[in-house]
CSV table of C-alpha atoms in Angstrom, one decimal:
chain,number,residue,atom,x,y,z
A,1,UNK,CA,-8.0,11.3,179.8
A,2,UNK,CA,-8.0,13.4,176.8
A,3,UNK,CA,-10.8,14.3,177.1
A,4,UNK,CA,-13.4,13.3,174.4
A,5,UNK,CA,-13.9,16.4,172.5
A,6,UNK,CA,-17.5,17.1,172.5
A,7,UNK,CA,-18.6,16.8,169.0
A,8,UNK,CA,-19.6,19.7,167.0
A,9,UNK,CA,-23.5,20.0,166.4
A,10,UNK,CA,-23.7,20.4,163.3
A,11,UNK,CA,-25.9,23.5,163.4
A,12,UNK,CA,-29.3,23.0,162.2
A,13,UNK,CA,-30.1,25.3,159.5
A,14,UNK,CA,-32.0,28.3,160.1
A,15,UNK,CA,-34.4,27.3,157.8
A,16,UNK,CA,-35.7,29.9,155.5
A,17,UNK,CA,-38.7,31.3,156.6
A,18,UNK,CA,-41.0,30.0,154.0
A,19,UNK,CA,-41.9,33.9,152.9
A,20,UNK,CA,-45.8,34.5,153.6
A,21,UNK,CA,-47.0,34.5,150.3
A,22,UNK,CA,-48.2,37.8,150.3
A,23,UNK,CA,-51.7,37.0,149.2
A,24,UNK,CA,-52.5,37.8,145.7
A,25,UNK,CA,-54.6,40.6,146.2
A,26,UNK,CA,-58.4,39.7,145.3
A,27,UNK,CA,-59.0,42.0,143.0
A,28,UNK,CA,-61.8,44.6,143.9
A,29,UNK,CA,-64.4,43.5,141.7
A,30,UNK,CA,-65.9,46.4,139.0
A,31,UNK,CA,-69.0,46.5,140.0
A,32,UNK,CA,-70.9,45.9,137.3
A,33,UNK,CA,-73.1,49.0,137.2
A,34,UNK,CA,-76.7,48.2,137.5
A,35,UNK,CA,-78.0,49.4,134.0
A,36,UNK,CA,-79.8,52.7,134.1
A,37,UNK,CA,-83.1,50.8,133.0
A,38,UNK,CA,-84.3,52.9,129.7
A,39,UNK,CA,-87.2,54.3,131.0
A,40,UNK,CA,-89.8,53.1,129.3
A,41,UNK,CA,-90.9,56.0,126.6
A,42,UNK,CA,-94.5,56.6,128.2
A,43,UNK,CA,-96.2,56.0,124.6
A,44,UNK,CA,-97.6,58.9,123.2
A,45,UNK,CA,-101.0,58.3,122.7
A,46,UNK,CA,-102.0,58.1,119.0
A,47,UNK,CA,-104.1,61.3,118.9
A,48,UNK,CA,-107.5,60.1,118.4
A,49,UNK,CA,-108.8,61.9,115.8
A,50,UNK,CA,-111.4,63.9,116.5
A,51,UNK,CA,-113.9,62.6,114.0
A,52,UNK,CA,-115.2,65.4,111.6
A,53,UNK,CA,-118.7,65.6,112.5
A,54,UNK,CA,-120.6,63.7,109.6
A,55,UNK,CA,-122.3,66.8,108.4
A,56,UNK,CA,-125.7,67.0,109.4
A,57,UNK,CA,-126.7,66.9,105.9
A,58,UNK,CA,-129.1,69.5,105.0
A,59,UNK,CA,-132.2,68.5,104.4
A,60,UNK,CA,-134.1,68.9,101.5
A,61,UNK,CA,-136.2,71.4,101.9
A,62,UNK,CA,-139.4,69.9,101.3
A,63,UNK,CA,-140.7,72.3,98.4
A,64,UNK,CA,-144.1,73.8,99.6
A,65,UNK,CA,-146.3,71.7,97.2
A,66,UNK,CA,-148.1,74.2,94.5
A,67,UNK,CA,-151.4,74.2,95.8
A,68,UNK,CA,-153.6,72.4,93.8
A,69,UNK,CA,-156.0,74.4,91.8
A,70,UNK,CA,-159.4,74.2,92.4
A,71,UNK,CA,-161.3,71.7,91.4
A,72,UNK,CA,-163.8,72.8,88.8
A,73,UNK,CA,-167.1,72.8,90.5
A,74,UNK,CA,-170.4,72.3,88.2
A,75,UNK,CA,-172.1,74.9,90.8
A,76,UNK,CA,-172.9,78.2,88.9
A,77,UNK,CA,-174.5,81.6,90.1
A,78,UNK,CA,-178.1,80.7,88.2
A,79,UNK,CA,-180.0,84.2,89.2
A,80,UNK,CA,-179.6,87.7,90.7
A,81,UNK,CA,-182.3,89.8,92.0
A,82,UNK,CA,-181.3,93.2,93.8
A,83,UNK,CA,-185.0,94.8,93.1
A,84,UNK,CA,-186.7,92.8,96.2
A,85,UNK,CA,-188.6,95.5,98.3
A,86,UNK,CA,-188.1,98.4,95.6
A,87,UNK,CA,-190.6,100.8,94.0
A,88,UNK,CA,-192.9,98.4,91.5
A,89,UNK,CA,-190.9,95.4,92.6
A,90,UNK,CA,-193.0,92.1,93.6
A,91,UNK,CA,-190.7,90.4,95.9
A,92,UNK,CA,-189.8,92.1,99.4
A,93,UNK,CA,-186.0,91.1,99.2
A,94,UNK,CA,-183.1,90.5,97.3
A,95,UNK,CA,-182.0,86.9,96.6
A,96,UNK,CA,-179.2,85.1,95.1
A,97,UNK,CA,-179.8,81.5,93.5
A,98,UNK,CA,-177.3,78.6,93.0
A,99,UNK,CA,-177.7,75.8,90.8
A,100,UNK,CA,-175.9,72.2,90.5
A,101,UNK,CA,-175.5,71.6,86.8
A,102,UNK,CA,-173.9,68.2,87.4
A,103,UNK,CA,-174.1,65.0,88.4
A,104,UNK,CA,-173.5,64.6,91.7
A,105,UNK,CA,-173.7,66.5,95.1
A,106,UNK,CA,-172.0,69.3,96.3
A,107,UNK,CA,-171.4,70.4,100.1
A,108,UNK,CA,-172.0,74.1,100.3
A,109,UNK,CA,-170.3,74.2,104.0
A,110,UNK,CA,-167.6,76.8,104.1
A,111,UNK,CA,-168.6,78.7,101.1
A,112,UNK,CA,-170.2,81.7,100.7
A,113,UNK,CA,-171.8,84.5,97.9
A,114,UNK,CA,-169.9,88.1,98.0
A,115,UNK,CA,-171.5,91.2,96.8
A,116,UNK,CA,-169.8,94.6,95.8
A,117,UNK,CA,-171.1,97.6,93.5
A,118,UNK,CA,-170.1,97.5,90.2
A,119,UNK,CA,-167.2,99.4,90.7
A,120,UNK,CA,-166.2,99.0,94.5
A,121,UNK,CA,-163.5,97.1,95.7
A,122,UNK,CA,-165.4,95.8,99.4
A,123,UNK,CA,-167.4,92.8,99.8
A,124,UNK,CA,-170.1,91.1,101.7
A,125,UNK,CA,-170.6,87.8,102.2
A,126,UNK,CA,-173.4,85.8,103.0
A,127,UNK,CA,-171.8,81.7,104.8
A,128,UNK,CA,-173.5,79.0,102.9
A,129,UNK,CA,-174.0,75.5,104.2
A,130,UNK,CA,-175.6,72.6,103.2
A,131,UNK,CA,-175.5,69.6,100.3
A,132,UNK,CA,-176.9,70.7,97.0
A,133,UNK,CA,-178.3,67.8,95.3
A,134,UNK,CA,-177.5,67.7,91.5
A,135,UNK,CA,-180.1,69.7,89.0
A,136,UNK,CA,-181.4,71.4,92.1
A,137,UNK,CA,-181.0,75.4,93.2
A,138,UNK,CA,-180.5,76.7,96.4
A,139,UNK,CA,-181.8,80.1,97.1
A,140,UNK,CA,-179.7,82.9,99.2
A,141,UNK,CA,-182.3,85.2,101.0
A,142,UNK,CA,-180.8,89.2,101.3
A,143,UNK,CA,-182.6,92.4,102.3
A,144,UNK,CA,-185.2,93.5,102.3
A,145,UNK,CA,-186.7,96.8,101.2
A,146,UNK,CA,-189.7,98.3,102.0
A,147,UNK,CA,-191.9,97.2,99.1
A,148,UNK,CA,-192.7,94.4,97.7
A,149,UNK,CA,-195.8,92.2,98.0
A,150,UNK,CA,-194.8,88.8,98.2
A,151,UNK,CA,-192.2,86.8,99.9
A,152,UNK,CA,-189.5,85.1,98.4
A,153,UNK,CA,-189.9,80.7,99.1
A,154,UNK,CA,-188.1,79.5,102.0
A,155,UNK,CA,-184.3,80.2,101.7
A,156,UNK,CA,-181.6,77.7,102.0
A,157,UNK,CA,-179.4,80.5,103.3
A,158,UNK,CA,-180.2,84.2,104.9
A,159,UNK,CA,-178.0,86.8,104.5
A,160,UNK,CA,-178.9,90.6,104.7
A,161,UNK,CA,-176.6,92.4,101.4
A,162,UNK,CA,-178.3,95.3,100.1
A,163,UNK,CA,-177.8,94.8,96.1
A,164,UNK,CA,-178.3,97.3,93.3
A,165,UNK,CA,-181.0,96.7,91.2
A,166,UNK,CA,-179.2,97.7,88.2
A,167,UNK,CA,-175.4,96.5,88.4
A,168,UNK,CA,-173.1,94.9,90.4
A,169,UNK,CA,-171.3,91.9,90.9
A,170,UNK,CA,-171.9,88.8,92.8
A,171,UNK,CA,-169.2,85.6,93.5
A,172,UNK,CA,-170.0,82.1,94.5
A,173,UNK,CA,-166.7,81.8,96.9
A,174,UNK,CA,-165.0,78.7,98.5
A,175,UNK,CA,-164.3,80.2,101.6
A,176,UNK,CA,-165.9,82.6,103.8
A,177,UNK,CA,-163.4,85.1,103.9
A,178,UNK,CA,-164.3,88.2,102.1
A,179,UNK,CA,-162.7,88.9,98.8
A,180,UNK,CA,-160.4,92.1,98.4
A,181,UNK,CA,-159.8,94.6,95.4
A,182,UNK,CA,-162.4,95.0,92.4
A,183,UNK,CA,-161.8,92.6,90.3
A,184,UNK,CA,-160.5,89.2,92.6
A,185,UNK,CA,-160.9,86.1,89.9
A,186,UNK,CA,-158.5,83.9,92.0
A,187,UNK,CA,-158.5,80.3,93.0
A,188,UNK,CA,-161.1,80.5,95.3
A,189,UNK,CA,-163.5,81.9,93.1
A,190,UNK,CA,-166.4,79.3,91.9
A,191,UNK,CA,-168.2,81.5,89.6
A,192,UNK,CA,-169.0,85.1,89.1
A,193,UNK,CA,-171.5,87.4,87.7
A,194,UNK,CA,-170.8,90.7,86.8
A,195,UNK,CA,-174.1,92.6,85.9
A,196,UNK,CA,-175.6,96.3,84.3
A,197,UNK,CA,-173.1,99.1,82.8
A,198,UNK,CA,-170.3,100.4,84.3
A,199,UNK,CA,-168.9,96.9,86.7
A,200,UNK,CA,-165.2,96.9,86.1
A,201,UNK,CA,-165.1,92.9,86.5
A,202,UNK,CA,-167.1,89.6,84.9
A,203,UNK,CA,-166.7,86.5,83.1
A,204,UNK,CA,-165.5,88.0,79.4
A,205,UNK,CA,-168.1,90.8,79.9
A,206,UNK,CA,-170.7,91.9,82.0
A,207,UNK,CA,-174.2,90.3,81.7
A,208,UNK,CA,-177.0,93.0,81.0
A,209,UNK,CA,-178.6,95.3,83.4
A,210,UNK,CA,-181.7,94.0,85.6
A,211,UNK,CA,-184.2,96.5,87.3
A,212,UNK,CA,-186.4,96.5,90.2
A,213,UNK,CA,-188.8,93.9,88.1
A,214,UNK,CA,-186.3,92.1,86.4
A,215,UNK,CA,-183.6,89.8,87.5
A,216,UNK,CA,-180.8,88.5,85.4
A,217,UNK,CA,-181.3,84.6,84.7
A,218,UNK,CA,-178.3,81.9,83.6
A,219,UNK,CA,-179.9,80.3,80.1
A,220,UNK,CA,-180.6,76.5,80.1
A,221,UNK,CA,-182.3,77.3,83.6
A,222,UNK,CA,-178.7,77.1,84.8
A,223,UNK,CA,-177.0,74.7,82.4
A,224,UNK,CA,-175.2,77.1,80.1
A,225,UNK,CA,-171.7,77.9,81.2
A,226,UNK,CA,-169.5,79.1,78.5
A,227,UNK,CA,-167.3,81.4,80.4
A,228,UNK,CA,-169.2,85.1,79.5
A,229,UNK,CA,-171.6,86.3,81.4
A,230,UNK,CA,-173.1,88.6,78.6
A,231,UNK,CA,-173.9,85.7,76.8
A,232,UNK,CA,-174.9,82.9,79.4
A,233,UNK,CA,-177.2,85.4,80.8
A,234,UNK,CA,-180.1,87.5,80.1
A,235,UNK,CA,-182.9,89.6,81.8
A,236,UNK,CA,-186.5,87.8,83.0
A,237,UNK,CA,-189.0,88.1,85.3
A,238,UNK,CA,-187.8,87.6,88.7
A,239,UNK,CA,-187.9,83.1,90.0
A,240,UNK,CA,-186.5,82.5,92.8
A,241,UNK,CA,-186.4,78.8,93.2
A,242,UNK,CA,-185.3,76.7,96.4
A,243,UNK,CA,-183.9,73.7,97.2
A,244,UNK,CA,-187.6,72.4,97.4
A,245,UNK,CA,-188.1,73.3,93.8
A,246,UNK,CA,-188.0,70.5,90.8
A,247,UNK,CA,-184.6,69.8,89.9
A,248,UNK,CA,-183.6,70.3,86.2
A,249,UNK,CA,-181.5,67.8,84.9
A,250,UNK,CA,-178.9,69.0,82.3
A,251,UNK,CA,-177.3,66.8,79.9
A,252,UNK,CA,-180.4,66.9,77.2
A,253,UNK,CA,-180.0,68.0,73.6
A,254,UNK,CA,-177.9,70.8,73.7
A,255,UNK,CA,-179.2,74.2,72.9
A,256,UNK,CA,-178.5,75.9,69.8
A,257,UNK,CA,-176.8,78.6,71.9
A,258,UNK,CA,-174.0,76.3,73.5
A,259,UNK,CA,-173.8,74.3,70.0
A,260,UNK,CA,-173.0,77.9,68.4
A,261,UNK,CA,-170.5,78.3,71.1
A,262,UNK,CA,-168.8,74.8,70.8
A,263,UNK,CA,-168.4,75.2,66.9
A,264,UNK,CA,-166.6,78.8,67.8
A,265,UNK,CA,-164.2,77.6,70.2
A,266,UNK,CA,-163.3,73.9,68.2
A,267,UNK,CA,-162.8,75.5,65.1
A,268,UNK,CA,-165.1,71.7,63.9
A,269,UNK,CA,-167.6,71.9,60.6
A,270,UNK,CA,-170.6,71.2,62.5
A,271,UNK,CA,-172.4,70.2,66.2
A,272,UNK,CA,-174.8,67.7,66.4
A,273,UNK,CA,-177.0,67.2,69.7
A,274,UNK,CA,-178.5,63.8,70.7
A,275,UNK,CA,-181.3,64.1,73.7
A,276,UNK,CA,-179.7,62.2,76.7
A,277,UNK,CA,-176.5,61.5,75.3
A,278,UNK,CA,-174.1,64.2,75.6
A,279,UNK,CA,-173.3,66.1,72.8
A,280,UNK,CA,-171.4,64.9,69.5
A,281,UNK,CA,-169.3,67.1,67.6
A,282,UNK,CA,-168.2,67.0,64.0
A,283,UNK,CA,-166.2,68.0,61.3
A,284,UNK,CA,-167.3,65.6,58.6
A,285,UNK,CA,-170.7,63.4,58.1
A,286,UNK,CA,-170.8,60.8,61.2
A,287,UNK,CA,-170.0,58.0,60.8
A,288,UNK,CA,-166.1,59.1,59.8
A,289,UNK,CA,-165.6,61.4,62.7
A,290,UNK,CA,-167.1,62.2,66.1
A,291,UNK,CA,-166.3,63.5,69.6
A,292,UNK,CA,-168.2,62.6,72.2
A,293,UNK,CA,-168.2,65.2,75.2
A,294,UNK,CA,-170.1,64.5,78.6
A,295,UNK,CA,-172.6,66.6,79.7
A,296,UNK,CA,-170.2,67.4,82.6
A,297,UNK,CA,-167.3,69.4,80.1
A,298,UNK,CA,-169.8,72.2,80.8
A,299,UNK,CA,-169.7,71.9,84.2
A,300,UNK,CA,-166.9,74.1,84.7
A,301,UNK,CA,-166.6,77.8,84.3
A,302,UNK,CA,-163.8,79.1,82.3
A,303,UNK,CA,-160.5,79.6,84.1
A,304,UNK,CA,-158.8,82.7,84.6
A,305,UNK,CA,-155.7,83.6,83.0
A,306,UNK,CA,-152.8,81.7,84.1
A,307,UNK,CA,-154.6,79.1,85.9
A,308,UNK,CA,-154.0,75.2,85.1
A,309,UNK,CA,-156.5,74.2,82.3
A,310,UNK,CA,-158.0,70.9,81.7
A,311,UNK,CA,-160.8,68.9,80.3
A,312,UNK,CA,-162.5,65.9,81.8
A,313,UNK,CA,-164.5,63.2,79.7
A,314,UNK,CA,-163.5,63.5,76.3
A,315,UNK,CA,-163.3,61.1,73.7
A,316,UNK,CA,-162.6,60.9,69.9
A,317,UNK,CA,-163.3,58.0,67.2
A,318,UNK,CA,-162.4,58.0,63.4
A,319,UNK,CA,-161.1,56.5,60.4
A,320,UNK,CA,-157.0,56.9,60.2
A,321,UNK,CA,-155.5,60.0,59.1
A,322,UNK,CA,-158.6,61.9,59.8
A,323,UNK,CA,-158.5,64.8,61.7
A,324,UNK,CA,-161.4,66.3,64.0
A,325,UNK,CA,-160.4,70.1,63.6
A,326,UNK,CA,-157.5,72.1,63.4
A,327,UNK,CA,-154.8,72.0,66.5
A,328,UNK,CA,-155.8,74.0,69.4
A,329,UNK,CA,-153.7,76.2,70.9
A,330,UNK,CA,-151.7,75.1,74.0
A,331,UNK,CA,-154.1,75.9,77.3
A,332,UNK,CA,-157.0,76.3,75.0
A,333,UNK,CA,-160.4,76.0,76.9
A,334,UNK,CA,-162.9,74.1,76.9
């Protein structure tokens, strides 16, 4: 038997070996970097301005106020007696007298009268205190010497100044401190009296000179004030009078001496008087022009140099274009 040749297997192909795909490589991602976060700029702080101190603005200085001026007073020195107690003298003491020439009361508390020698420049003072009523006097008791046969009427006020008989000078005062110098006419002097020869101060000039029986007396028992004592003043018997005594009303028919005066110093034609109404004062026959001045003008005594000037209680009337007088000069008194 032939043999039945074995077939040939028909080889199985080697297959290909499917390659591994060699795996795309994943790529390796960037990292994205994690952003370097900005820092956030710490603000800087808007400087807050130091505020410029509002100045403290300066403040006005409160300007010291001129002190007033004194008020005119119508208290006057009305009589000065340094004989009291002296050889032939009829009064054991000295004595100053005050007197109200106006119209209504003054309170004496705080004031006081000053005494120096006639040409001496220290003072003693007598403290007043007390009302005095108007028209009435008020008498300062000093000392004593050791004659003399009476005694003076109860004081208002006791002081113990040893005046001069014969000259002197003598200051109603608004204070009690004692004036300085020889001649101190300031603001706080009232009135003053400056009496007998040789004084180195007084109103214009100095009244005349007393003696140990005499006293010097204001005219008018008090009312006449023009401002100089050589004038306003003359020499009498010694009368002291108290705030007991009658009271002497001023404001009557004027006395030829302060008419004189008036016409002098307002340059008018003519002064009339009118008892118990003032005083009228004319150039030309009344009815065309009068001034009318109160009783209380007088009141006053004459400032000093450089201190304020005024009037009080003046009045004018007259036809238009009529003049009472030629113009005063600025400041002019009264």
């Amino acid at each position: 038997m032939t043999p039945t040749p074995s077939p040939t297997s028909t080889p199985s192909p080697t297959p290909s070996p499917t390659p591994t795909p060699s795996p795309s490589p994943s790529p390796t991602a960037t990292p994205t970097p994690a952003p370097s976060p900005s820092p956030t700029p710490t603000p800087t702080p808007s400087p807050t301005p130091t505020p410029s101190p509002s100045p403290s603005p300066s403040p006005s200085p409160t300007p010291s106020p001129s002190p007033s001026p004194t008020p005119l007073t119508s208290v006057v020195i009305s009589q000065v007696y340094g004989g009291g107690g002296n050889s032939g003298a009829t009064f054991k003491n000295d004595f100053i007298e005050l007197f109200n020439r106006g119209n209504a009361g003054v309170d004496l508390t705080g004031w006081s009268v000053q005494y120096a020698s006639a040409g001496g420049t220290s003072w003693s003072a007598t403290n007043l205190s007390g009302i005095i009523q108007p028209g009435k006097y008020y008498l300062v008791q000093e000392a004593a010497g050791t004659g003399g046969t009476a005694s003076l009427p109860t004081p208002d006020a006791t002081g113990n100044i040893n005046m001069s008989a014969t000259s002197g000078k003598v200051a109603l005062v608004d204070t009690t401190a004692a004036l300085t110098g020889g001649c101190p006419l300031g603001p706080t002097v009232i009135d003053f009296v400056g009496f007998g020869s040789g004084t180195n101060c007084s109103e214009t000039a100095a009244a005349p000179a007393p003696s140990n029986t005499t006293a010097v007396l204001r005219a008018g028992d008090g009312c006449l004030n023009t401002g100089n004592n050589s004038t306003d003043f003359s020499t009498g018997a010694p009368n002291p009078r108290n705030a007991g005594s009658p009271a002497h009303i001023c404001g009557g028919a004027l006395s030829q001496t302060e008419a004189a005066y008036l016409q002098t110093e307002t340059g008018v034609g003519s002064v009339q008087t009118e008892a118990g109404a003032g005083l009228f004062v004319s150039e030309w026959p009344l009815p065309f022009l009068f001034v009318s001045f109160s009783p209380e003008v007088f009141s006053a005594p004459r400032p000093q140099e450089d201190l304020r000037r005024w009037r009080r209680d003046v009045s004018a009337s007259g036809p238009r274009g009529r003049r009472g007088g030629p113009p005063r000069p600025r400041g002019a008194w009264p």
